[in-house]
mmCIF file with all atom_site columns, C-alpha atoms in Angstrom:
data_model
loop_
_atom_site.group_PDB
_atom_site.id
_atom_site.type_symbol
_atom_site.label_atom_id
_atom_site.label_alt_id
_atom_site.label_comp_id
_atom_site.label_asym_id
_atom_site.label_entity_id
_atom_site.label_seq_id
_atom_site.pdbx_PDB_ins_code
_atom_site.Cartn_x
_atom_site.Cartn_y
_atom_site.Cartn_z
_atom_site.occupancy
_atom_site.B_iso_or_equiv
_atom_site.pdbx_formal_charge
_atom_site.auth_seq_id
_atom_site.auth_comp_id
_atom_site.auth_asym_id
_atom_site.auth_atom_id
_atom_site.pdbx_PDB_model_num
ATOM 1   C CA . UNK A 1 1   ? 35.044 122.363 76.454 1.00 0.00 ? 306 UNK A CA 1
ATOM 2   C CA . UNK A 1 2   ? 35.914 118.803 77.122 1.00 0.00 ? 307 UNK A CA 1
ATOM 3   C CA . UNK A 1 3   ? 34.150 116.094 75.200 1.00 0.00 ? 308 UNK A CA 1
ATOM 4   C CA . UNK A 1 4   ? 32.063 113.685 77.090 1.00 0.00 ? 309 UNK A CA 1
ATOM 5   C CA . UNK A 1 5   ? 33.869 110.144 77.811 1.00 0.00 ? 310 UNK A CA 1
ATOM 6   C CA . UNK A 1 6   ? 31.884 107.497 75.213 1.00 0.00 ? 311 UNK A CA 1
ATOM 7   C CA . UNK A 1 7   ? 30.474 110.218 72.838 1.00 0.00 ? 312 UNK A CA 1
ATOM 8   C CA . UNK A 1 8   ? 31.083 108.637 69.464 1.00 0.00 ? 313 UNK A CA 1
ATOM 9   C CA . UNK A 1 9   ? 33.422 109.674 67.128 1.00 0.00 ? 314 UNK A CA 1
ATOM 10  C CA . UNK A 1 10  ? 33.169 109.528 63.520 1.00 0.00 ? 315 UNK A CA 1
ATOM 11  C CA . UNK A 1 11  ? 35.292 107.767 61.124 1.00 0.00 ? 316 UNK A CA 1
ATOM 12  C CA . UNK A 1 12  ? 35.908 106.356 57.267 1.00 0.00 ? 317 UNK A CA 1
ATOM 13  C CA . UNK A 1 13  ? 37.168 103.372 55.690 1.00 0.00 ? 318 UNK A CA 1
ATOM 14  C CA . UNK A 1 14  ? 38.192 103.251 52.143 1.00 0.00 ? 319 UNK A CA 1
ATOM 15  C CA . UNK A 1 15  ? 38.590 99.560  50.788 1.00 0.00 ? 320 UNK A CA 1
ATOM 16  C CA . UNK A 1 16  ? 40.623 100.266 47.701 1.00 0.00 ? 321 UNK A CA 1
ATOM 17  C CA . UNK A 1 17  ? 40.369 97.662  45.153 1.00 0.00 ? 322 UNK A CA 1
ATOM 18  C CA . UNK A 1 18  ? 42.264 96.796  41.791 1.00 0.00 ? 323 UNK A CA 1
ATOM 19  C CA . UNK A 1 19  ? 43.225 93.313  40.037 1.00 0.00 ? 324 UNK A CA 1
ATOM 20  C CA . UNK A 1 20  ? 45.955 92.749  42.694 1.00 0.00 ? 325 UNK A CA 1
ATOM 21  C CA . UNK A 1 21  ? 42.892 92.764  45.104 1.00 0.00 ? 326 UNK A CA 1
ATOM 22  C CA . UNK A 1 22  ? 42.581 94.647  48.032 1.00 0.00 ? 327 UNK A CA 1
ATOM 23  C CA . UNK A 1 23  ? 44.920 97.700  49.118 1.00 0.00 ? 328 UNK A CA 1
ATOM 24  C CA . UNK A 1 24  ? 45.299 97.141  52.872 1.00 0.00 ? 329 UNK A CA 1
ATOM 25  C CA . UNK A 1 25  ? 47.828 98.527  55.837 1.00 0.00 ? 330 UNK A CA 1
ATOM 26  C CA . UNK A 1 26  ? 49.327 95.627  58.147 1.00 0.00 ? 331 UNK A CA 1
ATOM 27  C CA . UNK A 1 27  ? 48.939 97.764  61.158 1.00 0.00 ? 332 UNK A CA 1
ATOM 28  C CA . UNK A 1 28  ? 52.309 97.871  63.126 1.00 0.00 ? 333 UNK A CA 1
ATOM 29  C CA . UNK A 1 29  ? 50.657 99.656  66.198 1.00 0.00 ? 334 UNK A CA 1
ATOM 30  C CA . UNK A 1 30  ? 47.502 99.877  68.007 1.00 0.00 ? 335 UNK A CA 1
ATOM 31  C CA . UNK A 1 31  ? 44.678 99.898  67.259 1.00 0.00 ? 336 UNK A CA 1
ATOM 32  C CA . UNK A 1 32  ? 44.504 96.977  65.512 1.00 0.00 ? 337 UNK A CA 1
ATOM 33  C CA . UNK A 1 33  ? 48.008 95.606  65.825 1.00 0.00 ? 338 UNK A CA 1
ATOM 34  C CA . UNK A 1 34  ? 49.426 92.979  63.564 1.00 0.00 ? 339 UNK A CA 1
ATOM 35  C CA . UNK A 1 35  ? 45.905 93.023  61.937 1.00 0.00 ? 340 UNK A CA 1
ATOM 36  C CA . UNK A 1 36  ? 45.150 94.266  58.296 1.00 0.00 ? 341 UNK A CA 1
ATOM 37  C CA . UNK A 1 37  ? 42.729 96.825  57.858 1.00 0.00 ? 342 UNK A CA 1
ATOM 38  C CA . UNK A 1 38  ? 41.344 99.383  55.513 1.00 0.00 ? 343 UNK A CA 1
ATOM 39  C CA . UNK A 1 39  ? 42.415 102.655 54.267 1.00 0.00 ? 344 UNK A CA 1
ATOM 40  C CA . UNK A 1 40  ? 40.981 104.832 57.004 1.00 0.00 ? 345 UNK A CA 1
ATOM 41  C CA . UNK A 1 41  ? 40.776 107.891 59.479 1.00 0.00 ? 346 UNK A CA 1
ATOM 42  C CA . UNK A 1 42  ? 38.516 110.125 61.569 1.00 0.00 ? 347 UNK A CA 1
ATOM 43  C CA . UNK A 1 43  ? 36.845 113.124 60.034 1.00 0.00 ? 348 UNK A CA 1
ATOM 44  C CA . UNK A 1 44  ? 38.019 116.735 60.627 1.00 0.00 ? 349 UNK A CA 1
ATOM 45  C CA . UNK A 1 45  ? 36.257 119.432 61.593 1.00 0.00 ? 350 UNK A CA 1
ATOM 46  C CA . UNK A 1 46  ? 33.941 120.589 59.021 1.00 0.00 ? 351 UNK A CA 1
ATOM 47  C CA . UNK A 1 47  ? 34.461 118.223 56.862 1.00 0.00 ? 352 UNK A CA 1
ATOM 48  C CA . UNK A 1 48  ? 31.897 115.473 55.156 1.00 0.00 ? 353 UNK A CA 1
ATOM 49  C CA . UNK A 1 49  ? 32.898 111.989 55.373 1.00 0.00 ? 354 UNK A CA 1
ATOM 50  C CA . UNK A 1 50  ? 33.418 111.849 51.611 1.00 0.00 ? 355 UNK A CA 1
ATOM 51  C CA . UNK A 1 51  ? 36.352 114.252 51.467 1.00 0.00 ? 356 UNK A CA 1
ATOM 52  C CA . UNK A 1 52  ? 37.264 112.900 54.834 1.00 0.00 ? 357 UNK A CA 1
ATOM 53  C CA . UNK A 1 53  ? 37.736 109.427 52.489 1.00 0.00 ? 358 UNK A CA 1
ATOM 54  C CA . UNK A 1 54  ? 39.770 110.956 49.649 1.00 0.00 ? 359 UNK A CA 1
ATOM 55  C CA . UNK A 1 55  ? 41.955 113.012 51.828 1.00 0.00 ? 360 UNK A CA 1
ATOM 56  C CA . UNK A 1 56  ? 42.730 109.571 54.269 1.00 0.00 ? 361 UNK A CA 1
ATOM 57  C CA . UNK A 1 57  ? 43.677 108.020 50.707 1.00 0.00 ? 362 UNK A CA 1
ATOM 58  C CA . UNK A 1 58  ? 45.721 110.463 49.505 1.00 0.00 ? 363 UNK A CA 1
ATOM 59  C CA . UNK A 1 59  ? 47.147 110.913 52.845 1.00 0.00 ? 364 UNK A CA 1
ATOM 60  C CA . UNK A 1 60  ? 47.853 107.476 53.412 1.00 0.00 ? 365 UNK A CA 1
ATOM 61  C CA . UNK A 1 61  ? 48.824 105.893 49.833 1.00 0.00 ? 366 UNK A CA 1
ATOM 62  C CA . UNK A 1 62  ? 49.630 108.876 47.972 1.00 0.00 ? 367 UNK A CA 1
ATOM 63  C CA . UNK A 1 63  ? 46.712 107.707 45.420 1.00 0.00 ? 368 UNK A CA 1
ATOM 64  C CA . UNK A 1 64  ? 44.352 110.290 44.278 1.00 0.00 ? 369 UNK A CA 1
ATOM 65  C CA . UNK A 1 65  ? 40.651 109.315 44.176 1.00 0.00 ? 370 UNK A CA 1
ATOM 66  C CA . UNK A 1 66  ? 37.315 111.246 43.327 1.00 0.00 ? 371 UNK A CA 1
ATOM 67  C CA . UNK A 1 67  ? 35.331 108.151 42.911 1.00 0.00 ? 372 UNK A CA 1
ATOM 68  C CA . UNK A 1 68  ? 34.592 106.992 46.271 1.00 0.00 ? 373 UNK A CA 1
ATOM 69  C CA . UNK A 1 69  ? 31.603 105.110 46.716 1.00 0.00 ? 374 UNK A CA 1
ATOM 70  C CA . UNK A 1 70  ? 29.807 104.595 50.171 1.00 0.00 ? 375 UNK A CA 1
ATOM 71  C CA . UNK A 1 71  ? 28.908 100.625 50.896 1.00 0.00 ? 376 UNK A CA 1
ATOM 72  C CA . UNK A 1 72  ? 27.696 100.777 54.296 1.00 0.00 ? 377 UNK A CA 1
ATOM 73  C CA . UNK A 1 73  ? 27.732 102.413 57.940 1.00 0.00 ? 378 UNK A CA 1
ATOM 74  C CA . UNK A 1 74  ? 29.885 100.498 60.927 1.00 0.00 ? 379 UNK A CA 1
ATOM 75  C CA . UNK A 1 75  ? 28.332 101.571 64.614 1.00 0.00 ? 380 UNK A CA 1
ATOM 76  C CA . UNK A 1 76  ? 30.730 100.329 67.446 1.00 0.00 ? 381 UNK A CA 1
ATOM 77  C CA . UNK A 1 77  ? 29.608 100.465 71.015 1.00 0.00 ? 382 UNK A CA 1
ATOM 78  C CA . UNK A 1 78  ? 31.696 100.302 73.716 1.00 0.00 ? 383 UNK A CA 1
ATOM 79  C CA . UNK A 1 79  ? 31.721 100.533 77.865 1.00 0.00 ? 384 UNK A CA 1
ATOM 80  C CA . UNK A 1 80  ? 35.091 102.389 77.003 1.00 0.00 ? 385 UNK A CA 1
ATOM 81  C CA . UNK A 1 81  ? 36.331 104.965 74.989 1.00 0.00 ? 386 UNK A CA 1
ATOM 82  C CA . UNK A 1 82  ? 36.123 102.397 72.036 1.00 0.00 ? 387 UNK A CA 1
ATOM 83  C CA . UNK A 1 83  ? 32.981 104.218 70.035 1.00 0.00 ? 388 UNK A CA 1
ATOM 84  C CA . UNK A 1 84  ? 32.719 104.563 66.402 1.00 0.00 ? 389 UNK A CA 1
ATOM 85  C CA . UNK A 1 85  ? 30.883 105.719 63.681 1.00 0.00 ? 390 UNK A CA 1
ATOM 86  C CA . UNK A 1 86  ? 32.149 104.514 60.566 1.00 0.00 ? 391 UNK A CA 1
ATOM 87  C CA . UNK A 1 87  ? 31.198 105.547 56.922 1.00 0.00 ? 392 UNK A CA 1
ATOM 88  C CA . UNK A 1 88  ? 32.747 102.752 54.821 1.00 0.00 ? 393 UNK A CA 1
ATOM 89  C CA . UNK A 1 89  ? 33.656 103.825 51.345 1.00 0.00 ? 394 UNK A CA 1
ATOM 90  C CA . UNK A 1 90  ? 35.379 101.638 48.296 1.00 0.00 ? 395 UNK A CA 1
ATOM 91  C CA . UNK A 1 91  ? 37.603 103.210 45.420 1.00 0.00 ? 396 UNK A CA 1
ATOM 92  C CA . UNK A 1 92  ? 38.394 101.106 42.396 1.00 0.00 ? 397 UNK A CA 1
ATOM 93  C CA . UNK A 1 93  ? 42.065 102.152 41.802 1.00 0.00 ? 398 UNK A CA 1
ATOM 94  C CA . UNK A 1 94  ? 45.499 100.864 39.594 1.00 0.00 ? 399 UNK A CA 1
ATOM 95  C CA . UNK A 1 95  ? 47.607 98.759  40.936 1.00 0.00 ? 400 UNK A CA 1
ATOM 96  C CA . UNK A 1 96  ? 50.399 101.159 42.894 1.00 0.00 ? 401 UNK A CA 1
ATOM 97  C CA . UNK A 1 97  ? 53.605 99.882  44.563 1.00 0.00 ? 402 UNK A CA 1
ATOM 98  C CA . UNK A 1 98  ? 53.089 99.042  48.309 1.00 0.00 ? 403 UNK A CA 1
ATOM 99  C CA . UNK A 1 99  ? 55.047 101.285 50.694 1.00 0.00 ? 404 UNK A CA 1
ATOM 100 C CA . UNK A 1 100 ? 55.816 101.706 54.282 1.00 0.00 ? 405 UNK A CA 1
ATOM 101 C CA . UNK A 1 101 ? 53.142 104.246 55.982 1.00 0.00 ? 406 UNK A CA 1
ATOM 102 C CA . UNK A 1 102 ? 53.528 105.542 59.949 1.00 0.00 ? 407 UNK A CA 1
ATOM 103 C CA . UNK A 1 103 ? 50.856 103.294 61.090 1.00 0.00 ? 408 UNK A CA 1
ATOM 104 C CA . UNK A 1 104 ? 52.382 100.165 59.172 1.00 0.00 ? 409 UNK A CA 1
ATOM 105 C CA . UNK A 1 105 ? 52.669 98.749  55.494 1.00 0.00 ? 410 UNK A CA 1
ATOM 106 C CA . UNK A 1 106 ? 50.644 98.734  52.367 1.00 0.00 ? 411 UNK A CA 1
ATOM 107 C CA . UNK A 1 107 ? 50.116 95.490  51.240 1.00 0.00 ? 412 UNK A CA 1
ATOM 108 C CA . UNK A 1 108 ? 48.488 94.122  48.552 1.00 0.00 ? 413 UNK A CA 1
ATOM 109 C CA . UNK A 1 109 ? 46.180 91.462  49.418 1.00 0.00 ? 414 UNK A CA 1
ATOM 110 C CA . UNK A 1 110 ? 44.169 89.269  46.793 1.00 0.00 ? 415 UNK A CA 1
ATOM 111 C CA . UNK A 1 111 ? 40.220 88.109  47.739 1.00 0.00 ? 416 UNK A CA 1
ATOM 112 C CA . UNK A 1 112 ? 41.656 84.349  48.283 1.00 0.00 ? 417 UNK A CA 1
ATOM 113 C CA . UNK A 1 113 ? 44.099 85.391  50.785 1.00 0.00 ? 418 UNK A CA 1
ATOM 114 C CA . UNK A 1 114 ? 41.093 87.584  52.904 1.00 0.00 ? 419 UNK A CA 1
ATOM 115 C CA . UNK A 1 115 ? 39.848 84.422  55.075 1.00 0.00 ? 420 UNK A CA 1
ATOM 116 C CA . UNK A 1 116 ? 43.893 83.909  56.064 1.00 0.00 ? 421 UNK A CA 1
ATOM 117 C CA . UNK A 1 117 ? 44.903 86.741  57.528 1.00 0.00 ? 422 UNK A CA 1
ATOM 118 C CA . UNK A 1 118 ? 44.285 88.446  60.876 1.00 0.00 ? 423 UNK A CA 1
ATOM 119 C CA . UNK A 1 119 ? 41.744 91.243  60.674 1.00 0.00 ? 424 UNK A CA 1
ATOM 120 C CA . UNK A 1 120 ? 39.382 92.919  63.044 1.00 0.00 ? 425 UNK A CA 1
ATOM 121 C CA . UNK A 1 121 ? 36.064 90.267  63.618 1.00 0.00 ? 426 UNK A CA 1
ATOM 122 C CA . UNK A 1 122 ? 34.134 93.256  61.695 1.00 0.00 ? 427 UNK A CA 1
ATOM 123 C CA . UNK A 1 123 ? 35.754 93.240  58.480 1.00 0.00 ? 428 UNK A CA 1
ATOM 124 C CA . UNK A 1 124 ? 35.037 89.720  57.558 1.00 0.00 ? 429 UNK A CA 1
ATOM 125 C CA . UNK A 1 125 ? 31.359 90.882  57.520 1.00 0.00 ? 430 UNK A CA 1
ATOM 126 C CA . UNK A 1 126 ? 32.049 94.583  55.462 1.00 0.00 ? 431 UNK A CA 1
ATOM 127 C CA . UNK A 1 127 ? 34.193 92.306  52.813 1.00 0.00 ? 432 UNK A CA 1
ATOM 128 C CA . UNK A 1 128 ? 31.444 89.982  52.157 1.00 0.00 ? 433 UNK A CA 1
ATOM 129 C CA . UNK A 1 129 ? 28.562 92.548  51.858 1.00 0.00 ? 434 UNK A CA 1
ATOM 130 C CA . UNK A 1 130 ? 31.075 94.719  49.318 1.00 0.00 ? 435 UNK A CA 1
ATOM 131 C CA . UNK A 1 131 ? 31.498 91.855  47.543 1.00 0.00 ? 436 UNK A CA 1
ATOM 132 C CA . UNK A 1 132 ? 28.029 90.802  47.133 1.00 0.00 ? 437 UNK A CA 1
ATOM 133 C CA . UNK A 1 133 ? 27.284 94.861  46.222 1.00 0.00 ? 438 UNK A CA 1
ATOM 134 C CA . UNK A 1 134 ? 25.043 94.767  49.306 1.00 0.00 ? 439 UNK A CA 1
ATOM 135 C CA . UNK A 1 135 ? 24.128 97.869  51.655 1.00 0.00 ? 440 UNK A CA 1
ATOM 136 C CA . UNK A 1 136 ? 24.883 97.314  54.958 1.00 0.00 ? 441 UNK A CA 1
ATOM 137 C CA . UNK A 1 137 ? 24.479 99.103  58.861 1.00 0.00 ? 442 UNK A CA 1
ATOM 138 C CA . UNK A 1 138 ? 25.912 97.229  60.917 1.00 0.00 ? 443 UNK A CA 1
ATOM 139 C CA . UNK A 1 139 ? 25.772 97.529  65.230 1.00 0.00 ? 444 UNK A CA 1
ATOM 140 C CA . UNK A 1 140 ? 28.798 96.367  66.676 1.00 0.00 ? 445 UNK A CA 1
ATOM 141 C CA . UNK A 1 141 ? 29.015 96.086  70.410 1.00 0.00 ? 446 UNK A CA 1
ATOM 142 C CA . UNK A 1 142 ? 32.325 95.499  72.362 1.00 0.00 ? 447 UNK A CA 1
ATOM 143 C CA . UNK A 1 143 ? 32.681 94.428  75.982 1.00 0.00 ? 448 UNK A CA 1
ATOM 144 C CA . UNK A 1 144 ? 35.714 96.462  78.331 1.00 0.00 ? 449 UNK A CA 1
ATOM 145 C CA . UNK A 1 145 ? 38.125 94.347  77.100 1.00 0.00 ? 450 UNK A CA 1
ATOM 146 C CA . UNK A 1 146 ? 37.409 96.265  73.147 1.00 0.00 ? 451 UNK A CA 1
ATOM 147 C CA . UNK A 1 147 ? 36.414 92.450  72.283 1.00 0.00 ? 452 UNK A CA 1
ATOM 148 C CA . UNK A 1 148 ? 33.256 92.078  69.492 1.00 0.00 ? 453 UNK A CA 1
ATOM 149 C CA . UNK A 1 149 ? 30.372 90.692  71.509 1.00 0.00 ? 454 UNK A CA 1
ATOM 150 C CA . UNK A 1 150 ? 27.319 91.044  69.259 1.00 0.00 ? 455 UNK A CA 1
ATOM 151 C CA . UNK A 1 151 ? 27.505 92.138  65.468 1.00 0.00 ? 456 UNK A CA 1
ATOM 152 C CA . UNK A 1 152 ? 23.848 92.906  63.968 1.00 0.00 ? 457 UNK A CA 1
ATOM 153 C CA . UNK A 1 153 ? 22.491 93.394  60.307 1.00 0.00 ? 458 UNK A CA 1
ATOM 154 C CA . UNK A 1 154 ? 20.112 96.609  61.205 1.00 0.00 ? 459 UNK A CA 1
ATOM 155 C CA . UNK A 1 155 ? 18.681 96.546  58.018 1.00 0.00 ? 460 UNK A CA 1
ATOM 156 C CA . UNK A 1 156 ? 17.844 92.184  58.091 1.00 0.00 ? 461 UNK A CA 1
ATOM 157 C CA . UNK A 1 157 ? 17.539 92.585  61.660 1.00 0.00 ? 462 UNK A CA 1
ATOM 158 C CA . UNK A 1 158 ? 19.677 89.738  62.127 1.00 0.00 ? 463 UNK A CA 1
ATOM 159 C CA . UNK A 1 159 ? 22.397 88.971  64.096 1.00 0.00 ? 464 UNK A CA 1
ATOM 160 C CA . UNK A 1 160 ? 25.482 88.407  62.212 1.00 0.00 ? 465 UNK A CA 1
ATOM 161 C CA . UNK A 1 161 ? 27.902 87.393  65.047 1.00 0.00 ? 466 UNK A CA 1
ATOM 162 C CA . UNK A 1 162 ? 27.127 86.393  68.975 1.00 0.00 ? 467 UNK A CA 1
ATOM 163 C CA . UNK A 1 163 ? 30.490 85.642  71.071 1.00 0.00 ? 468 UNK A CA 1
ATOM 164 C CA . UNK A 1 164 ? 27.595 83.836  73.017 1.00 0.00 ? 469 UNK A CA 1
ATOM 165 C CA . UNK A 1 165 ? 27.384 81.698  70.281 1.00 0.00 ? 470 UNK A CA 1
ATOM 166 C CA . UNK A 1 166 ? 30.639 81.169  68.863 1.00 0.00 ? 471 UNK A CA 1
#
């Protein structure tokens, strides 16, 4: 059976977090080239987007976590094959020695440094509501081009990003 072009597919983020900051990959192919993003995958078969979390972690870092926490949900809607349903997790964690990874490298990167780097438009927003401890859903919708053209609070109601009115 041959799954339906636009049906979304689900997804986790793990923001892992220590003293040195934030444990993110600098991505070194697409999606999200050049860009720094969370810990993250899709979720198996079967499987609840908790485990899905640890097991991306372990698979990914080589960290071992139990105490994932969820922060918020990320929709992302798309006239493409660009759609998302992302559980968003964080894991408090030691400080562990960055390392090369398939997709790109671990880096380190502390909470000053977050406003200076290249990340996806989204993340700004997830960063800020994890900080503050805040729950979040957020709507994301993308034009063809996979480019963030309306971000929305569904919980406030309010609209957190317009390219309309940036």
């Amino acid at each position: 059976m041959s799954v339906p072009t636009g049906l979304k597919k689900v997804a986790v983020l793990c923001i892992l977090r220590s003293n040195a900051g934030f444990l993110l990959i600098h991505r070194s192919q697409e999606p999200n080239l050049g860009k720094y993003v969370p810990i993250g995958g899709k979720v198996g078969p079967f499987e609840t987007p908790r485990a899905a979390a640890i097991r991306e972690v372990k698979e990914e870092t080589g960290v071992s976590v139990e105490d994932v926490r969820l922060k918020g949900i990320l929709t992302e809607t798309s006239p493409t094959d660009f759609n998302w349903i992302n559980y968003i997790y964080t894991a408090d964690i030691a400080e562990v020695a960055p390392v090369k990874y398939r997709e790109g490298t671990l880096e380190w990167v502390d909470r000053e440094r977050l406003d200076g780097i290249p990340t996806p438009k989204t993340d700004r927003f997830i960063y800020d509501y994890v900080s503050r401890s805040e729950f979040f859903v957020f709507d994301a919708v993308y034009d063809e081009n996979a480019e963030l053209m309306t971000l929305v609070d569904e919980l406030s109601g309010r609209t957190l990003f317009s390219k309309n009115q940036s």
